[in-house]
mmCIF file of C-alpha atoms in Angstrom:
data_model
loop_
_atom_site.group_PDB
_atom_site.id
_atom_site.type_symbol
_atom_site.label_atom_id
_atom_site.label_comp_id
_atom_site.label_asym_id
_atom_site.label_seq_id
_atom_site.Cartn_x
_atom_site.Cartn_y
_atom_site.Cartn_z
ATOM 1 C CA MET F 277 110.345 75.422 97.390
ATOM 2 C CA GLY F 278 107.256 74.595 99.761
ATOM 3 C CA SER F 279 106.083 74.915 103.291
ATOM 4 C CA GLU F 280 102.763 74.709 104.913
ATOM 5 C CA VAL F 281 100.275 76.888 105.920
ATOM 6 C CA SER F 282 97.572 75.777 108.789
ATOM 7 C CA GLY F 283 97.046 72.576 106.853
ATOM 8 C CA CYS F 284 97.935 73.871 103.393
ATOM 9 C CA SER F 285 100.750 73.151 100.982
ATOM 10 C CA ILE F 286 102.337 76.005 99.288
ATOM 11 C CA GLY F 287 104.582 75.641 96.170
ATOM 12 C CA VAL F 288 105.745 77.975 93.576
ATOM 13 C CA GLU F 289 104.622 78.305 89.971
ATOM 14 C CA SER F 290 106.179 80.116 86.863
ATOM 15 C CA GLY F 291 105.899 84.067 87.247
ATOM 16 C CA GLY F 292 105.645 84.016 91.155
ATOM 17 C CA ALA F 293 102.440 82.167 91.518
ATOM 18 C CA VAL F 294 101.654 80.448 94.655
ATOM 19 C CA ALA F 295 99.970 77.294 94.148
ATOM 20 C CA MET F 296 97.982 76.332 97.482
ATOM 21 C CA ASN F 297 96.361 72.993 98.206
ATOM 22 C CA CYS F 298 94.199 73.976 101.668
ATOM 23 C CA CYS F 299 92.361 71.505 103.405
ATOM 24 C CA GLY F 300 88.886 72.757 104.506
ATOM 25 C CA ILE F 301 85.900 71.135 105.925
ATOM 26 C CA GLY F 302 87.518 67.747 104.947
ATOM 27 C CA GLU F 303 87.853 68.294 101.197
ATOM 28 C CA TRP F 304 91.043 69.685 99.003
ATOM 29 C CA ARG F 305 90.530 72.559 96.779
ATOM 30 C CA GLY F 306 93.347 73.993 94.505
ATOM 31 C CA ILE F 307 94.051 78.046 94.814
ATOM 32 C CA SER F 308 96.305 80.153 93.143
ATOM 33 C CA LEU F 309 97.550 83.424 94.046
ATOM 34 C CA LYS F 310 100.513 85.482 92.763
ATOM 35 C CA ILE F 311 102.996 87.090 95.379
ATOM 36 C CA GLY F 312 104.327 90.292 94.797
ATOM 37 C CA ILE F 313 106.578 92.569 96.940
ATOM 38 C CA GLY F 314 106.768 96.068 97.618
ATOM 39 C CA ILE F 315 109.507 98.616 97.350
ATOM 40 C CA PRO F 316 110.192 100.648 100.499
ATOM 41 C CA ASN F 317 109.878 103.733 98.951
ATOM 42 C CA GLN F 318 107.821 105.509 101.525
ATOM 43 C CA VAL F 319 109.643 104.274 104.502
ATOM 44 C CA ARG F 320 110.570 107.535 106.200
ATOM 45 C CA ASP F 321 114.186 108.917 104.981
ATOM 46 C CA VAL F 322 114.704 105.755 102.844
ATOM 47 C CA ASP F 323 118.095 106.096 100.925
ATOM 48 C CA PRO F 324 116.906 106.307 97.461
ATOM 49 C CA ARG F 325 119.812 104.368 96.001
ATOM 50 C CA ILE F 326 118.137 101.171 97.554
ATOM 51 C CA VAL F 327 115.264 101.002 94.924
ATOM 52 C CA GLY F 328 117.293 99.714 91.836
ATOM 53 C CA PRO F 329 119.196 96.616 94.084
ATOM 54 C CA TRP F 330 115.731 95.870 95.857
ATOM 55 C CA SER F 331 114.018 95.426 92.489
ATOM 56 C CA ALA F 332 116.636 93.482 90.801
ATOM 57 C CA THR F 333 116.913 90.873 93.949
ATOM 58 C CA ALA F 334 113.115 90.912 94.114
ATOM 59 C CA GLU F 335 112.807 89.819 90.343
ATOM 60 C CA GLN F 336 115.740 87.343 90.880
ATOM 61 C CA ALA F 337 113.845 85.812 93.832
ATOM 62 C CA GLY F 338 110.758 85.188 91.584
ATOM 63 C CA PHE F 339 108.105 87.647 92.902
ATOM 64 C CA SER F 340 105.424 88.412 90.449
ATOM 65 C CA THR F 341 105.140 92.291 90.962
ATOM 66 C CA LEU F 342 107.081 95.067 92.183
ATOM 67 C CA GLY F 343 104.594 97.407 93.820
ATOM 68 C CA THR F 344 105.003 101.491 95.313
ATOM 69 C CA VAL F 345 103.145 103.189 98.133
ATOM 70 C CA GLY F 346 101.989 106.641 97.032
ATOM 71 C CA ARG F 347 101.990 109.841 99.012
ATOM 72 C CA ILE F 348 103.628 113.265 98.282
ATOM 73 C CA ALA F 349 103.809 114.885 101.745
ATOM 74 C CA PHE F 350 106.042 112.407 103.203
ATOM 75 C CA PRO F 351 110.034 112.030 103.089
ATOM 76 C CA GLY F 352 110.214 109.232 100.758
ATOM 77 C CA VAL F 353 110.785 108.539 97.023
ATOM 78 C CA ALA F 354 107.995 109.229 94.652
ATOM 79 C CA ASP F 355 106.003 106.475 93.159
ATOM 80 C CA THR F 356 107.038 107.780 89.517
ATOM 81 C CA VAL F 357 110.711 107.777 90.696
ATOM 82 C CA ALA F 358 110.776 104.282 92.070
ATOM 83 C CA LEU F 359 108.994 102.936 89.136
ATOM 84 C CA ALA F 360 111.228 104.431 86.803
ATOM 85 C CA VAL F 361 114.307 102.925 88.500
ATOM 86 C CA ALA F 362 112.540 99.897 88.891
ATOM 87 C CA ALA F 363 111.816 99.561 85.096
ATOM 88 C CA GLY F 364 115.395 99.929 84.309
ATOM 89 C CA ALA F 365 116.670 97.390 87.183
ATOM 90 C CA THR F 366 114.651 94.777 85.804
ATOM 91 C CA THR F 367 113.403 92.835 82.562
ATOM 92 C CA ARG F 368 110.380 90.999 83.329
ATOM 93 C CA ILE F 369 108.615 91.217 86.911
ATOM 94 C CA GLY F 370 105.401 93.202 86.723
ATOM 95 C CA LEU F 371 105.427 97.088 88.164
ATOM 96 C CA PHE F 372 102.369 98.413 90.110
ATOM 97 C CA SER F 373 101.393 101.629 91.651
ATOM 98 C CA ASN F 374 99.116 100.698 94.573
ATOM 99 C CA VAL F 375 98.186 103.168 94.579
ATOM 100 C CA LEU F 376 99.380 106.464 93.268
ATOM 101 C CA LEU F 377 97.127 109.588 94.009
ATOM 102 C CA GLY F 378 95.983 111.035 90.604
ATOM 103 C CA PRO F 379 94.335 114.228 91.398
ATOM 104 C CA PRO F 380 96.931 116.258 92.730
ATOM 105 C CA TRP F 381 99.059 115.711 89.470
ATOM 106 C CA PRO F 382 98.281 117.856 86.321
ATOM 107 C CA ALA F 383 96.625 114.872 84.045
ATOM 108 C CA ALA F 384 98.557 115.385 81.042
ATOM 109 C CA LEU F 385 102.074 115.534 83.048
ATOM 110 C CA LEU F 386 101.272 112.284 84.790
ATOM 111 C CA ALA F 387 100.118 110.516 81.666
ATOM 112 C CA LYS F 388 103.320 111.286 79.936
ATOM 113 C CA GLU F 389 105.143 110.103 82.777
ATOM 114 C CA ILE F 390 103.530 106.789 83.287
ATOM 115 C CA ALA F 391 103.708 106.473 79.745
ATOM 116 C CA GLY F 392 107.554 106.913 79.610
ATOM 117 C CA ILE F 393 107.781 104.356 82.586
ATOM 118 C CA ASP F 394 105.672 101.684 81.002
ATOM 119 C CA GLY F 395 107.559 102.130 77.659
ATOM 120 C CA ALA F 396 110.831 101.924 79.354
ATOM 121 C CA SER F 397 109.776 98.620 80.955
ATOM 122 C CA GLY F 398 108.451 96.949 77.940
ATOM 123 C CA GLY F 399 104.780 97.233 78.595
ATOM 124 C CA ARG F 400 105.029 95.950 82.465
ATOM 125 C CA LEU F 401 103.312 98.648 84.407
ATOM 126 C CA THR F 402 99.730 98.574 85.868
ATOM 127 C CA LEU F 403 98.762 101.821 87.387
ATOM 128 C CA GLY F 404 96.844 101.584 90.509
ATOM 129 C CA LEU F 405 94.865 104.815 91.203
ATOM 130 C CA GLY F 406 93.124 106.508 93.948
ATOM 131 C CA VAL F 407 91.700 110.068 94.840
ATOM 132 C CA GLY F 408 93.767 110.593 98.098
ATOM 133 C CA VAL F 409 92.250 111.799 101.360
ATOM 134 C CA ARG F 410 95.245 113.812 103.004
ATOM 135 C CA PRO F 411 95.088 117.606 102.289
ATOM 136 C CA ASP F 412 98.666 117.998 102.622
ATOM 137 C CA ASP F 413 99.393 115.719 99.513
ATOM 138 C CA PHE F 414 97.686 118.276 97.422
ATOM 139 C CA ILE F 415 100.272 120.958 96.696
ATOM 140 C CA VAL F 416 99.726 121.859 93.254
ATOM 141 C CA GLU F 417 98.097 125.330 92.959
ATOM 142 C CA GLY F 418 94.610 125.091 91.287
ATOM 143 C CA LEU F 419 94.521 121.246 92.205
ATOM 144 C CA PRO F 420 92.705 121.403 95.678
ATOM 145 C CA ILE F 421 91.488 118.346 97.809
ATOM 146 C CA MET F 422 88.196 119.654 97.164
ATOM 147 C CA GLY F 423 86.545 118.180 93.979
ATOM 148 C CA ARG F 424 89.160 115.698 93.345
ATOM 149 C CA GLY F 425 86.558 112.843 92.593
ATOM 150 C CA ARG F 426 85.187 114.902 89.701
ATOM 151 C CA ARG F 427 88.686 115.750 88.403
ATOM 152 C CA MET F 428 89.731 112.048 88.455
ATOM 153 C CA ASP F 429 86.829 111.011 86.204
ATOM 154 C CA ALA F 430 88.035 114.209 83.776
ATOM 155 C CA ASP F 431 91.702 112.910 84.323
ATOM 156 C CA LEU F 432 90.931 109.396 83.083
ATOM 157 C CA GLU F 433 89.776 111.041 79.872
ATOM 158 C CA VAL F 434 92.901 113.058 79.682
ATOM 159 C CA TYR F 435 95.026 109.835 80.342
ATOM 160 C CA ARG F 436 93.433 108.121 77.417
ATOM 161 C CA SER F 437 93.817 110.938 75.030
ATOM 162 C CA VAL F 438 97.679 111.159 75.780
ATOM 163 C CA TRP F 439 98.382 107.805 75.560
ATOM 164 C CA ALA F 440 96.468 107.726 72.226
ATOM 165 C CA GLY F 441 98.905 109.932 70.898
ATOM 166 C CA GLU F 442 96.319 113.103 70.329
ATOM 167 C CA PRO F 443 98.216 116.599 70.562
ATOM 168 C CA VAL F 444 98.617 118.129 74.143
ATOM 169 C CA GLY F 445 99.021 121.829 75.187
ATOM 170 C CA GLY F 446 96.942 123.317 72.113
ATOM 171 C CA GLY F 447 99.928 122.555 69.871
ATOM 172 C CA THR F 448 100.118 119.687 67.077
ATOM 173 C CA ASN F 449 102.476 117.415 68.980
ATOM 174 C CA PRO F 450 101.459 114.522 71.000
ATOM 175 C CA ALA F 451 103.171 113.914 74.572
ATOM 176 C CA VAL F 452 104.380 110.339 74.039
ATOM 177 C CA PRO F 453 105.899 108.390 71.006
ATOM 178 C CA ALA F 454 103.808 106.364 68.795
ATOM 179 C CA GLY F 455 103.228 102.926 69.803
ATOM 180 C CA THR F 456 102.394 104.146 73.286
ATOM 181 C CA ARG F 457 99.506 101.420 74.832
ATOM 182 C CA GLN F 458 96.726 102.167 76.990
ATOM 183 C CA VAL F 459 98.139 101.602 80.393
ATOM 184 C CA PRO F 460 95.957 98.844 82.203
ATOM 185 C CA LEU F 461 94.380 100.583 85.394
ATOM 186 C CA MET F 462 93.242 99.427 88.592
ATOM 187 C CA PHE F 463 91.566 101.565 91.481
ATOM 188 C CA GLY F 464 91.562 101.819 95.082
ATOM 189 C CA GLY F 465 88.936 103.294 97.777
ATOM 190 C CA SER F 466 85.699 101.983 99.230
ATOM 191 C CA ALA F 467 83.124 104.977 98.162
ATOM 192 C CA PRO F 468 80.587 103.857 95.623
ATOM 193 C CA ALA F 469 82.057 106.667 93.287
ATOM 194 C CA ALA F 470 85.403 104.920 93.496
ATOM 195 C CA LEU F 471 83.746 101.360 92.764
ATOM 196 C CA ALA F 472 81.879 102.564 89.818
ATOM 197 C CA ARG F 473 85.164 104.330 88.256
ATOM 198 C CA MET F 474 86.952 100.901 88.767
ATOM 199 C CA ALA F 475 84.173 99.239 86.964
ATOM 200 C CA ARG F 476 84.037 101.555 84.156
ATOM 201 C CA HIS F 477 87.605 102.128 83.523
ATOM 202 C CA GLY F 478 89.717 99.600 85.075
ATOM 203 C CA ILE F 479 90.699 95.913 85.201
ATOM 204 C CA GLY F 480 90.420 95.323 88.852
ATOM 205 C CA TYR F 481 90.520 96.590 92.430
ATOM 206 C CA VAL F 482 93.071 97.255 95.128
ATOM 207 C CA GLY F 483 92.002 96.643 98.808
ATOM 208 C CA GLY F 484 93.197 98.945 101.702
ATOM 209 C CA SER F 485 96.268 97.836 104.227
ATOM 210 C CA VAL F 486 93.669 96.685 106.618
ATOM 211 C CA PRO F 487 92.860 93.176 108.067
ATOM 212 C CA PRO F 488 91.584 90.718 105.553
ATOM 213 C CA ALA F 489 88.205 90.578 107.435
ATOM 214 C CA MET F 490 87.686 94.168 106.874
ATOM 215 C CA VAL F 491 88.811 93.699 102.894
ATOM 216 C CA GLU F 492 86.461 91.194 102.270
ATOM 217 C CA PRO F 493 83.184 93.852 101.907
ATOM 218 C CA ALA F 494 85.366 95.951 99.651
ATOM 219 C CA PHE F 495 86.119 92.873 97.314
ATOM 220 C CA ARG F 496 82.536 92.153 97.428
ATOM 221 C CA ALA F 497 81.203 95.397 96.505
ATOM 222 C CA ALA F 498 83.891 95.389 93.747
ATOM 223 C CA ARG F 499 82.813 92.403 92.337
ATOM 224 C CA ALA F 500 78.882 93.597 92.446
ATOM 225 C CA ALA F 501 79.954 96.985 90.782
ATOM 226 C CA TRP F 502 81.615 95.080 87.960
ATOM 227 C CA LYS F 503 78.506 92.865 87.555
ATOM 228 C CA GLU F 504 75.974 96.163 87.799
ATOM 229 C CA ALA F 505 78.566 97.837 84.910
ATOM 230 C CA GLY F 506 77.976 94.720 82.726
ATOM 231 C CA ARG F 507 81.602 93.743 82.494
ATOM 232 C CA ASP F 508 82.317 90.266 81.425
ATOM 233 C CA GLY F 509 84.226 87.966 84.116
ATOM 234 C CA GLU F 510 85.508 88.804 87.233
ATOM 235 C CA PRO F 511 87.577 92.069 88.354
ATOM 236 C CA ARG F 512 91.462 91.406 89.165
ATOM 237 C CA LEU F 513 91.657 91.666 93.077
ATOM 238 C CA THR F 514 94.735 93.045 94.602
ATOM 239 C CA ALA F 515 95.485 92.852 98.049
ATOM 240 C CA ILE F 516 98.256 94.394 99.827
ATOM 241 C CA ALA F 517 99.678 93.670 103.363
ATOM 242 C CA TYR F 518 102.577 95.158 105.308
ATOM 243 C CA PHE F 519 105.517 92.613 106.501
ATOM 244 C CA ALA F 520 108.667 92.297 108.434
ATOM 245 C CA PHE F 521 111.006 89.507 109.259
ATOM 246 C CA GLY F 522 113.734 91.556 111.243
ATOM 247 C CA ASP F 523 113.092 94.410 113.948
ATOM 248 C CA ARG F 524 109.265 93.810 114.549
ATOM 249 C CA GLU F 525 109.110 96.946 116.714
ATOM 250 C CA ALA F 526 110.837 99.317 114.058
ATOM 251 C CA GLY F 527 108.792 97.901 111.330
ATOM 252 C CA SER F 528 105.091 98.429 113.130
ATOM 253 C CA ALA F 529 106.544 101.946 113.907
ATOM 254 C CA ASN F 530 107.397 102.758 110.436
ATOM 255 C CA VAL F 531 103.781 101.817 109.492
ATOM 256 C CA TYR F 532 102.363 103.677 112.258
ATOM 257 C CA ASP F 533 104.588 106.716 111.231
ATOM 258 C CA TYR F 534 103.158 106.783 107.585
ATOM 259 C CA TYR F 535 99.806 106.351 108.684
ATOM 260 C CA SER F 536 100.034 108.645 111.738
ATOM 261 C CA VAL F 537 98.595 111.603 109.638
ATOM 262 C CA SER F 538 95.097 109.683 109.436
ATOM 263 C CA GLY F 539 94.689 109.497 113.470
ATOM 264 C CA ASP F 540 95.921 107.299 116.079
ATOM 265 C CA GLN F 541 92.970 104.769 115.612
ATOM 266 C CA PHE F 542 93.737 103.889 111.786
ATOM 267 C CA ALA F 543 97.386 104.044 112.363
ATOM 268 C CA THR F 544 97.415 101.522 115.008
ATOM 269 C CA LEU F 545 95.232 99.168 113.150
ATOM 270 C CA ALA F 546 97.416 99.463 110.148
ATOM 271 C CA SER F 547 100.570 98.970 112.474
ATOM 272 C CA GLU F 548 99.073 96.057 114.135
ATOM 273 C CA ASN F 549 97.827 94.372 110.972
ATOM 274 C CA MET F 550 101.519 94.039 110.022
ATOM 275 C CA SER F 551 102.700 90.348 109.170
ATOM 276 C CA PHE F 552 105.501 89.427 111.330
ATOM 277 C CA GLY F 553 107.780 86.772 110.698
ATOM 278 C CA ALA F 554 107.035 83.300 108.807
ATOM 279 C CA ASP F 555 103.925 82.475 110.892
ATOM 280 C CA GLY F 556 102.530 85.723 110.115
ATOM 281 C CA VAL F 557 103.080 85.767 106.642
ATOM 282 C CA ARG F 558 101.733 82.234 106.065
ATOM 283 C CA GLU F 559 98.325 83.391 107.913
ATOM 284 C CA THR F 560 98.061 86.241 105.680
ATOM 285 C CA VAL F 561 98.739 84.571 102.395
ATOM 286 C CA LYS F 562 95.955 81.889 103.690
ATOM 287 C CA SER F 563 93.683 84.782 104.490
ATOM 288 C CA PHE F 564 93.638 86.455 101.273
ATOM 289 C CA ALA F 565 93.473 83.365 99.190
ATOM 290 C CA ASP F 566 90.534 82.381 101.170
ATOM 291 C CA LEU F 567 89.173 85.892 100.112
ATOM 292 C CA GLY F 568 89.662 84.940 96.450
ATOM 293 C CA ALA F 569 92.389 87.540 96.068
ATOM 294 C CA ASP F 570 94.068 87.358 92.474
ATOM 295 C CA GLU F 571 97.649 88.727 94.000
ATOM 296 C CA LEU F 572 98.966 89.647 97.331
ATOM 297 C CA ILE F 573 101.847 92.229 97.483
ATOM 298 C CA PHE F 574 103.645 92.347 100.581
ATOM 299 C CA ASN F 575 104.887 95.855 101.337
ATOM 300 C CA PRO F 576 108.154 96.100 103.238
ATOM 301 C CA THR F 577 108.330 97.874 106.453
ATOM 302 C CA LEU F 578 111.973 97.882 106.762
ATOM 303 C CA PRO F 579 114.704 98.698 103.825
ATOM 304 C CA ASN F 580 116.957 96.049 104.098
ATOM 305 C CA LEU F 581 117.606 93.563 101.374
ATOM 306 C CA ASP F 582 117.500 90.314 103.381
ATOM 307 C CA GLU F 583 113.823 91.207 103.953
ATOM 308 C CA ILE F 584 113.537 90.041 100.321
ATOM 309 C CA SER F 585 114.958 86.803 100.567
ATOM 310 C CA ARG F 586 113.436 85.757 103.954
ATOM 311 C CA LEU F 587 110.192 86.690 102.572
ATOM 312 C CA ALA F 588 110.922 84.419 99.528
ATOM 313 C CA ASP F 589 111.818 81.668 101.558
ATOM 314 C CA VAL F 590 108.271 81.462 102.969
ATOM 315 C CA VAL F 591 106.024 82.290 100.000
ATOM 316 C CA LEU F 592 107.827 81.204 96.805
#
């Protein structure tokens, strides 16, 4: 199927990629942008039973990736649980945590969890990581919010060691089955340390839930950090955006609710940036395509299955 975006024709390719031919300054150019969809795992008091049907429906619709939103101190479904359910409910769609908070977890435990999800999915998981900024997410004794960046750097080495099958806990046994792969990593965050971490250890960068104009400097900084680290090619750039087709007020309120702990200013910015309806979604696709994003994941604000088909009708 196809549609029009402000002078741009959009058609579907295999794997959920959207091929766009956009008219700009009197000349046509081709743009390829994969379109994924999030799981509503962090809508307040979401019914966990929706995760399986949501995932299966999204795969059938042709989206490239299923993503999760991650917090601990919020009444939703944990990233790891949502991804594990999604792995069991699907066979081919990509899985992505955008982004999971690493430092609140004991490193070896998280590495084992991630390896199990990736293995159960047949190697479809990409682990998106962030250090976190909200003190209430750091609930494990001995793993406070202070020092989380340094811990993340050390944790990355633990992840690699666990996935390589090295023994854990001072014994002789590894934590994961033989044949476990090194799960590909992506990173969010705008601090220089986060960008340097992405360039050293990752395959790419995840933008924040802010307007495209605010993501553009972060994408540019990610490319610069990649080049400075001597990496070949370009980092994979993933954008995320909230969307709703049904109740606009309820969708916006759910976004505000999730980010309210960060203060009214940011919560308002995030909620007002939600893409509503076909026109809003189309404009968001065009904006992130113009920034050179490789993939755009639309995160739901309403835990209603018909939101999947309504989004697919516009972007796939």
